[in-house]
PDB file of C-alpha atoms in Angstrom:
ATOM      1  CA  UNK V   1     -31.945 -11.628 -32.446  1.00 44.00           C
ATOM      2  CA  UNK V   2     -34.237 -13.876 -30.452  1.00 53.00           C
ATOM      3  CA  UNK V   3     -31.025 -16.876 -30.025  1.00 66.00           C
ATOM      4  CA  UNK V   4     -28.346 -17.472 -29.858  1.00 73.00           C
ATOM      5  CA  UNK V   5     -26.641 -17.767 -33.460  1.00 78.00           C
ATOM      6  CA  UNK V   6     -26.253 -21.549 -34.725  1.00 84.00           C
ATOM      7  CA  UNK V   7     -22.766 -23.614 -34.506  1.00 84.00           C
ATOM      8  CA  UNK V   8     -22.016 -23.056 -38.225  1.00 89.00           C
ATOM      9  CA  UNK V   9     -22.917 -19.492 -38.024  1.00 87.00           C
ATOM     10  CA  UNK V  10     -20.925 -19.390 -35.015  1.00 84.00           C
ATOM     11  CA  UNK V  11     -17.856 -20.971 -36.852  1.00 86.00           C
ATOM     12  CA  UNK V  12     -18.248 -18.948 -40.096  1.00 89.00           C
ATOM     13  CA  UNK V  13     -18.177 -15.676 -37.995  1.00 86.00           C
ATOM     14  CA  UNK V  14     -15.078 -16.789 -35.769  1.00 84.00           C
ATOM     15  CA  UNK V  15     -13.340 -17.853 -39.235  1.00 85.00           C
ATOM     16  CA  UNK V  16     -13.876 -14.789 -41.223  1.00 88.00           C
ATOM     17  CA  UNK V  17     -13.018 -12.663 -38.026  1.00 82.00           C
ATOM     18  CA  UNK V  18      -9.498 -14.282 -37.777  1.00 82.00           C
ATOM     19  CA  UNK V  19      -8.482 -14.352 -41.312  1.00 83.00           C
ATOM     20  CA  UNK V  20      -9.454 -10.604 -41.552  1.00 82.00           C
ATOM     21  CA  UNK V  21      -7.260  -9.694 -38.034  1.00 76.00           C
ATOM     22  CA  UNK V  22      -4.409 -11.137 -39.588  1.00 76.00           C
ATOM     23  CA  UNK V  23      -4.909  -9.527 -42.979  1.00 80.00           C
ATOM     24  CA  UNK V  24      -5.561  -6.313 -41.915  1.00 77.00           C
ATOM     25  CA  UNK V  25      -2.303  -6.506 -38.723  1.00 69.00           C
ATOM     26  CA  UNK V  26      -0.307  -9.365 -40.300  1.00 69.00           C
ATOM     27  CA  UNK V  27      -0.470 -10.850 -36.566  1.00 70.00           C
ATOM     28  CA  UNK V  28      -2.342 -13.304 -34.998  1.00 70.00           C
ATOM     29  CA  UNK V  29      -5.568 -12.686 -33.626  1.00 73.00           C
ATOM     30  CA  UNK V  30      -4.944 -13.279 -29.378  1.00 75.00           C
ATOM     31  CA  UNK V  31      -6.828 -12.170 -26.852  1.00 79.00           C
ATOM     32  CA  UNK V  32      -4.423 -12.533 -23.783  1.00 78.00           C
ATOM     33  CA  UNK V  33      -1.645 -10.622 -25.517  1.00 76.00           C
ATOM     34  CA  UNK V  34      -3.799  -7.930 -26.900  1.00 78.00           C
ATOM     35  CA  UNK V  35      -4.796  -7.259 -22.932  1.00 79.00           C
ATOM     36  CA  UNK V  36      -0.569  -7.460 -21.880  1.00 77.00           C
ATOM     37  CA  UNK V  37      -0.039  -5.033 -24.396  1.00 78.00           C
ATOM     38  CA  UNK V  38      -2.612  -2.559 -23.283  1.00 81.00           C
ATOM     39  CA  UNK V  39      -1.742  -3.320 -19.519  1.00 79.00           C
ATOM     40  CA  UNK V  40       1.955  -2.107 -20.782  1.00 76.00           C
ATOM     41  CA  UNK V  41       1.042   0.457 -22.805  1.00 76.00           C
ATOM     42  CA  UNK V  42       4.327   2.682 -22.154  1.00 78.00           C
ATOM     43  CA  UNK V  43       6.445  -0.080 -23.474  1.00 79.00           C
ATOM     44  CA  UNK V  44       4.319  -0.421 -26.016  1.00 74.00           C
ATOM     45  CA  UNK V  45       5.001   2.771 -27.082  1.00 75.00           C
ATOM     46  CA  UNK V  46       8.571   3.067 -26.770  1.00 78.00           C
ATOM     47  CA  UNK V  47       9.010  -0.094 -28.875  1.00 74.00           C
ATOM     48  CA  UNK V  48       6.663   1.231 -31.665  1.00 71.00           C
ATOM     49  CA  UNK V  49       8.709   4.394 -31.680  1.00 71.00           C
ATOM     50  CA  UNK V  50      11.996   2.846 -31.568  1.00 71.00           C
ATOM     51  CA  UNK V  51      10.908   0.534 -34.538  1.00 69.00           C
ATOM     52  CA  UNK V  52       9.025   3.690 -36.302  1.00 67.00           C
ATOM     53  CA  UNK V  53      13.033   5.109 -36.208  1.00 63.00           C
ATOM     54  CA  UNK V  54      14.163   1.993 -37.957  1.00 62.00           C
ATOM     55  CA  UNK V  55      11.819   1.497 -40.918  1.00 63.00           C
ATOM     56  CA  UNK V  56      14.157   2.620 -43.474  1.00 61.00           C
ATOM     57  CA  UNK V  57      16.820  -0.359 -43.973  1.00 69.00           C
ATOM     58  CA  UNK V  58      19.857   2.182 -44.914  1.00 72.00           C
ATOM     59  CA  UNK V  59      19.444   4.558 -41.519  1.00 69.00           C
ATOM     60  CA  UNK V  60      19.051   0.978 -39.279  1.00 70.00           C
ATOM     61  CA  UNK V  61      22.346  -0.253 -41.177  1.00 77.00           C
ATOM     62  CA  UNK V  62      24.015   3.303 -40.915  1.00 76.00           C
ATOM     63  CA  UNK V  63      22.745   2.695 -37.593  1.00 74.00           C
ATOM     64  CA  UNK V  64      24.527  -0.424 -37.020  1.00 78.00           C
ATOM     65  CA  UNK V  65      27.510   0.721 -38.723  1.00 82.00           C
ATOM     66  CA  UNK V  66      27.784   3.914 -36.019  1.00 81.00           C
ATOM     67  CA  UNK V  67      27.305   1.714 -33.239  1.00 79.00           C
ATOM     68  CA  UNK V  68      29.887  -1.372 -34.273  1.00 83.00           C
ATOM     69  CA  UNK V  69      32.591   2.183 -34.791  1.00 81.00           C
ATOM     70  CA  UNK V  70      31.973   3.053 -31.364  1.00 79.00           C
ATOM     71  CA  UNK V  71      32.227  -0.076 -29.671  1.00 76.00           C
ATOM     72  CA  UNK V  72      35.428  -1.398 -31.688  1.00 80.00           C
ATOM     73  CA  UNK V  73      36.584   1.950 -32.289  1.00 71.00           C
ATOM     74  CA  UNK V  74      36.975   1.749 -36.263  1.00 63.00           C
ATOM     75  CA  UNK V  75      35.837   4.049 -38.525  1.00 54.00           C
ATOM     76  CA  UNK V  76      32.013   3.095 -39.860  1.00 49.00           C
ATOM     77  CA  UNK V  77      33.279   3.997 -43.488  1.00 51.00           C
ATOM     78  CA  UNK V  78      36.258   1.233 -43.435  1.00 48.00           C
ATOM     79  CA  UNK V  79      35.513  -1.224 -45.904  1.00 48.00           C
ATOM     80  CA  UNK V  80      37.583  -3.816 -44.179  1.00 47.00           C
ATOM     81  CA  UNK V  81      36.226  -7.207 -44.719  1.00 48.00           C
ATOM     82  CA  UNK V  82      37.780  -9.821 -42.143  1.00 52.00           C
ATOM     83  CA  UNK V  83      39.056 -12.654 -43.867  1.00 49.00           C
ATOM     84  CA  UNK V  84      37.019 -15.763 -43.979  1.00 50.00           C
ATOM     85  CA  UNK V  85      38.160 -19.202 -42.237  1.00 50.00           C
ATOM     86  CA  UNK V  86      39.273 -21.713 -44.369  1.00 46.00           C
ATOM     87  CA  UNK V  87      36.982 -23.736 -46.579  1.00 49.00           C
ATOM     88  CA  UNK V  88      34.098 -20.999 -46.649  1.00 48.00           C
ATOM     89  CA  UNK V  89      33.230 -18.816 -49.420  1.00 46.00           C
ATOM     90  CA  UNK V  90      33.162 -14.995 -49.873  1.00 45.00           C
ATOM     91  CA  UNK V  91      29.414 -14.203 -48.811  1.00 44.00           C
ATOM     92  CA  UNK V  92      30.203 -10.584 -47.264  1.00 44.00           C
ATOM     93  CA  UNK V  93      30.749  -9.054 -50.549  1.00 44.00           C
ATOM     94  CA  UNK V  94      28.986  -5.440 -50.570  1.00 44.00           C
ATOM     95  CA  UNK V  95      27.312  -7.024 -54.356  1.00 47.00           C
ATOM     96  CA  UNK V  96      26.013  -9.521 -52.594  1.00 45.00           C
ATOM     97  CA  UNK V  97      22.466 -10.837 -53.902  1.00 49.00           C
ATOM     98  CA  UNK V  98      20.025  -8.734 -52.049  1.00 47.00           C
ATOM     99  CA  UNK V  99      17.715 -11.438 -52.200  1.00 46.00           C
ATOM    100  CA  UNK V 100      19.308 -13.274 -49.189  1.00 44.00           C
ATOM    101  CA  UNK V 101      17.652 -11.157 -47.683  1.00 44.00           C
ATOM    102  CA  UNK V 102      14.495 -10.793 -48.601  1.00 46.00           C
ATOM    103  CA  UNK V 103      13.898 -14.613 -48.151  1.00 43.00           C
ATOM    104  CA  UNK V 104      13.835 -13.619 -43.915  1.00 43.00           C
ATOM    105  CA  UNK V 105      11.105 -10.882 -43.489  1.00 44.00           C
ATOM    106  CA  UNK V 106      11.220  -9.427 -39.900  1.00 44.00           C
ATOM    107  CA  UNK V 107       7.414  -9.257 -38.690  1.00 47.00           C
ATOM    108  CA  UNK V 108       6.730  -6.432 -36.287  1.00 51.00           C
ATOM    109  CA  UNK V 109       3.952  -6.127 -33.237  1.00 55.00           C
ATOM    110  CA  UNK V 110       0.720  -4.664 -34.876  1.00 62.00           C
ATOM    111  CA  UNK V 111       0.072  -1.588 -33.943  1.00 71.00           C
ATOM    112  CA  UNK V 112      -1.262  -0.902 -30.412  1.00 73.00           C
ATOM    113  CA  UNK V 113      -4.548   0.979 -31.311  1.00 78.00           C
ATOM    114  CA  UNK V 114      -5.536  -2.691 -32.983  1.00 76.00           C
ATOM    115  CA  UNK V 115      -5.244  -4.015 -29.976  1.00 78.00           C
ATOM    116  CA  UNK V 116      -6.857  -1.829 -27.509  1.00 83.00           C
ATOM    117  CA  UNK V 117      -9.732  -1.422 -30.785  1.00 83.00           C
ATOM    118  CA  UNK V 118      -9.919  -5.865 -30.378  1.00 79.00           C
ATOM    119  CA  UNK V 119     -10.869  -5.390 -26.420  1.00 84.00           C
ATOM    120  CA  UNK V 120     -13.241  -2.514 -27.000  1.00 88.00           C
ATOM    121  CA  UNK V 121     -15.328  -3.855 -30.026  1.00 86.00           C
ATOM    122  CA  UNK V 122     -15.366  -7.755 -27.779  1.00 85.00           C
ATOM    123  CA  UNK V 123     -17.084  -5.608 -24.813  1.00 88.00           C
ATOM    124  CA  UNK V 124     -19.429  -3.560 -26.875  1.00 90.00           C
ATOM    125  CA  UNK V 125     -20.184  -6.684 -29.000  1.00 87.00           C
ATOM    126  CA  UNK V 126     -21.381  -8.743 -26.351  1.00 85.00           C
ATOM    127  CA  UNK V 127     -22.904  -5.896 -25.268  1.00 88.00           C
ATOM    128  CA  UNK V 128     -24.947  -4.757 -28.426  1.00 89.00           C
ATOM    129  CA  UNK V 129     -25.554  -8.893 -28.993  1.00 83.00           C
ATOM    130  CA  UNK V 130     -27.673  -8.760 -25.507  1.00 83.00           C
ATOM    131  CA  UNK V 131     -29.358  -5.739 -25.526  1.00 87.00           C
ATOM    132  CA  UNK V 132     -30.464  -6.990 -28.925  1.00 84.00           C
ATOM    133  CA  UNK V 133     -31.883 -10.274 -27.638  1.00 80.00           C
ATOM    134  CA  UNK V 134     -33.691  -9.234 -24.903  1.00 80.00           C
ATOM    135  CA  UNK V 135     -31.515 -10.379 -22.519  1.00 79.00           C
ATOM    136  CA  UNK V 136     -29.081  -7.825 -21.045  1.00 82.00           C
ATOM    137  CA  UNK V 137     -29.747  -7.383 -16.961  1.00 80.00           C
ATOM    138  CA  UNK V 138     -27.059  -7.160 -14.463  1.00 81.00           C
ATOM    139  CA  UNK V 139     -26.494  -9.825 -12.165  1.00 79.00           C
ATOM    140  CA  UNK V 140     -23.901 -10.377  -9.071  1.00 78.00           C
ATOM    141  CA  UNK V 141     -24.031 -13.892  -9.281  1.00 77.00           C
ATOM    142  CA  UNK V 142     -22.806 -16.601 -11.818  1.00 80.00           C
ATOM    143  CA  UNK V 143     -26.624 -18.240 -11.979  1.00 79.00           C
ATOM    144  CA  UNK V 144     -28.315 -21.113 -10.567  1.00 80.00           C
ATOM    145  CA  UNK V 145     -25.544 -23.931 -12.137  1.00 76.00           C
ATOM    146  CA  UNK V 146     -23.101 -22.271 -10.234  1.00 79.00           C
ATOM    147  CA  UNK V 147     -25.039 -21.994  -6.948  1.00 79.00           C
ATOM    148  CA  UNK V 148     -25.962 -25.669  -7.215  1.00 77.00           C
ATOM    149  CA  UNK V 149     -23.060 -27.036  -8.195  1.00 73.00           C
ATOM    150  CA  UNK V 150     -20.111 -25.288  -6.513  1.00 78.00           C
ATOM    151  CA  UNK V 151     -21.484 -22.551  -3.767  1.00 80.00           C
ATOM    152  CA  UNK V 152     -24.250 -20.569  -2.692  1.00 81.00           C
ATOM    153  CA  UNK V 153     -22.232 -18.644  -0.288  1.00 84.00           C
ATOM    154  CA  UNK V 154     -21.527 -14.658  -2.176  1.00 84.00           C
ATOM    155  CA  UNK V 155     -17.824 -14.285  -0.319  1.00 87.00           C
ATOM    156  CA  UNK V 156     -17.022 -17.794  -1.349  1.00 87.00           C
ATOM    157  CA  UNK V 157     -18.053 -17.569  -4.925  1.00 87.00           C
ATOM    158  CA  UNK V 158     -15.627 -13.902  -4.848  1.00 88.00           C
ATOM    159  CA  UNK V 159     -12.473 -15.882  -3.816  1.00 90.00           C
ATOM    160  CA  UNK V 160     -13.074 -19.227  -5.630  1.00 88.00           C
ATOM    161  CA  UNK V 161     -13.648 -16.764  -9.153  1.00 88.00           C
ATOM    162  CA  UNK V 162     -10.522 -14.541  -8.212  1.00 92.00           C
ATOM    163  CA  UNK V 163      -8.527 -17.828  -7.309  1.00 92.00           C
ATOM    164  CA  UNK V 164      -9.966 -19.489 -10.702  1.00 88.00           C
ATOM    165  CA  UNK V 165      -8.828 -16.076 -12.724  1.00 88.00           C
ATOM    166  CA  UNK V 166      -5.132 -16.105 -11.280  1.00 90.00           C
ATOM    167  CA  UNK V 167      -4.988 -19.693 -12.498  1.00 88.00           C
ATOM    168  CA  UNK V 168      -6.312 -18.873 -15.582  1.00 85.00           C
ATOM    169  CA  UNK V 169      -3.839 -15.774 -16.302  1.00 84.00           C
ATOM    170  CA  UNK V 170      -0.911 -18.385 -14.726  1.00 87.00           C
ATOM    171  CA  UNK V 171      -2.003 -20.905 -17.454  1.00 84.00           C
ATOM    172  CA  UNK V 172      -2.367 -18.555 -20.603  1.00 83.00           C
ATOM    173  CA  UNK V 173       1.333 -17.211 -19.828  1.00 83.00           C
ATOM    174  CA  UNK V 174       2.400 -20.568 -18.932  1.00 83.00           C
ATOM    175  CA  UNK V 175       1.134 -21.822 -22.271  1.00 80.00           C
ATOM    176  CA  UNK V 176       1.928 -18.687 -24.240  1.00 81.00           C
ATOM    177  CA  UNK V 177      -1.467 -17.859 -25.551  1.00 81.00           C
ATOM    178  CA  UNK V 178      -5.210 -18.347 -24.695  1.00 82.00           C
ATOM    179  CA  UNK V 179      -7.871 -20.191 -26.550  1.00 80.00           C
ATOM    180  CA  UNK V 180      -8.526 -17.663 -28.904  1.00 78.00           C
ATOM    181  CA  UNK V 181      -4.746 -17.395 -30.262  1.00 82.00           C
ATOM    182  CA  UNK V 182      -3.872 -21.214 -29.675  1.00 85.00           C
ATOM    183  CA  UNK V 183      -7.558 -22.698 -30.529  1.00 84.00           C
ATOM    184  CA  UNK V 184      -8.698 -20.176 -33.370  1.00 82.00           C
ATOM    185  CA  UNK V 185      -4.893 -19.283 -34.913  1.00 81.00           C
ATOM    186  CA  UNK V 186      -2.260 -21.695 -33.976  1.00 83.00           C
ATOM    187  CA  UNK V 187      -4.459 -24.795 -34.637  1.00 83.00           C
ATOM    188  CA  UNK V 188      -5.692 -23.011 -38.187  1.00 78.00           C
ATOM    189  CA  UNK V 189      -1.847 -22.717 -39.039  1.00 79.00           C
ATOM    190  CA  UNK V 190      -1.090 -26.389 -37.721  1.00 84.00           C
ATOM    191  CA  UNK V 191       1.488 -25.381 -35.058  1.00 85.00           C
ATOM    192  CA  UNK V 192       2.178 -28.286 -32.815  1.00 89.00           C
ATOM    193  CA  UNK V 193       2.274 -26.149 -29.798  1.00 88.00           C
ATOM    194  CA  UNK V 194      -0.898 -24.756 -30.568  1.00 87.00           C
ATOM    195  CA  UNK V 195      -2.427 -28.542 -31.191  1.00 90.00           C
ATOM    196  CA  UNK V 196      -1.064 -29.454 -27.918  1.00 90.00           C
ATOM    197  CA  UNK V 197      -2.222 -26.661 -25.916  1.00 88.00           C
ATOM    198  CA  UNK V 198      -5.974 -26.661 -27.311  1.00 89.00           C
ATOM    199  CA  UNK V 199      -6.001 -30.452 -26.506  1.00 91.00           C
ATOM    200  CA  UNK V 200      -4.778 -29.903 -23.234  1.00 89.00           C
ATOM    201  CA  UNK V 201      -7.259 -27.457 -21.707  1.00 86.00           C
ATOM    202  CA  UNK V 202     -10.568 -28.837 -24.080  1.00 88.00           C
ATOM    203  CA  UNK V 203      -9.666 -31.730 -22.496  1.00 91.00           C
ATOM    204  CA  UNK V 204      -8.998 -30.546 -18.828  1.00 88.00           C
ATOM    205  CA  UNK V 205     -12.495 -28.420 -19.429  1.00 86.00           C
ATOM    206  CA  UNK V 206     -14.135 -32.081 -20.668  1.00 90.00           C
ATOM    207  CA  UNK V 207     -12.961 -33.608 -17.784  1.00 90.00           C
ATOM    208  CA  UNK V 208     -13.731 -31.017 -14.658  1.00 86.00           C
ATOM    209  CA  UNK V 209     -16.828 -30.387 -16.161  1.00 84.00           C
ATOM    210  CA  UNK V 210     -17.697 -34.420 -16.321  1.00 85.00           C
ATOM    211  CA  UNK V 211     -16.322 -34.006 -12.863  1.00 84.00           C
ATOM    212  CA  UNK V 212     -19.274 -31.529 -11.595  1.00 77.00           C
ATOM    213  CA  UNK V 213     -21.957 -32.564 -13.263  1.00 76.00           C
ATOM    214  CA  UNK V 214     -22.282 -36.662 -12.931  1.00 74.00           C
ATOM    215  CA  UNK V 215     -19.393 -37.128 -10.060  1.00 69.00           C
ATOM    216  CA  UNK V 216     -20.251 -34.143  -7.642  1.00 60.00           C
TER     217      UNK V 216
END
């Protein structure tokens, strides 16, 4: 590797990555929410294992049953169906046609590992993609573009970057996602939100940076 990779290649890769996340986890590939969910890793947890006890539909609705006895204090083996209001049909039958449903899957988090595996294989990518090139050093600074166009100054650059990340964490949780799951997955599935949100902070990004470089 000698540069960096074209656009196309660029989109290809970024394309075949999120249609394999969400075939292999069935959830959307996200960035921001993979880091909450390692951040809260405990929850995490409990949730998995509290789903993990639920898995099999007859011990959730035995479940269900227990805890609708206990609450209205009724046995959970009465068969009691309450009548239905006038003008409605008889849709609690026990034969009812399972396939109602069927038709509403329930989707459940993917599993944690997947998403502290995402954060790990981004770090050592980048990682393994600049050793490769030649051009891995460490640096303490943000470059010369940065120096020249916002500050020179080392304890000013530290509080404008930290100030800059809070917005930025602010803004993904504001927006419910980052770039990666509106731009790459809600805009591939044509959410609106998603449309809106990409538009809104390409075009903030357009606009500050026109702002630097040719007002500033």
């Amino acid at each position: 590797m000698s540069g960096y990779w074209p656009w196309w290649a660029g989109a290809a890769g970024l394309a075949l990555i999120t249609i394999n996340y969400a075939l292999t986890t069935d959830r959307s590939f996200g960035v921001s929410s993979a880091w909450d969910r390692v951040l809260h890793w405990r929850r995490e947890r409990r949730l998995e294992e509290m789903d993990g006890e639920f898995t099999d539909e007859r011990a959730l609705a035995d479940a269900l049953a227990a805890a609708t006895a206990e609450h209205f204090g009724t046995s959970p083996t009465a068969t009691t169906v309450p009548p239905a209001s006038y003008g409605t049909s008889q849709l609690l039958e026990t034969d009812a046609d399972p396939t109602v449903h069927e038709a509403t899957p329930v989707t459940n988090p993917a599993p944690l590992v997947t998403q502290a595996a995402l954060l790990i294989s981004i770090f050592f990518g980048g990682l393994i993609a600049a050793v490769t090139s030649g051009r891995f050093h460490l640096r303490f600074d943000m470059g010369p573009g940065f120096r020249n166009v916002v500050t020179a100054n080392p304890t000013i650059m530290i509080i404008l970057l930290f100030v800059g990340g809070v917005l930025v964490g602010f803004g993904t949780r504001l927006a419910g996602g980052c770039s990666s799951g509106h731009g790459l997955n809600g805009c591939g599935r044509l959410r609106p939100v998603s449309l809106v949100a990409t538009a809104v902070f390409f075009g903030t990004a357009v606009a500050v940076s026109f702002l630097l470089w040719k007002v500033i």
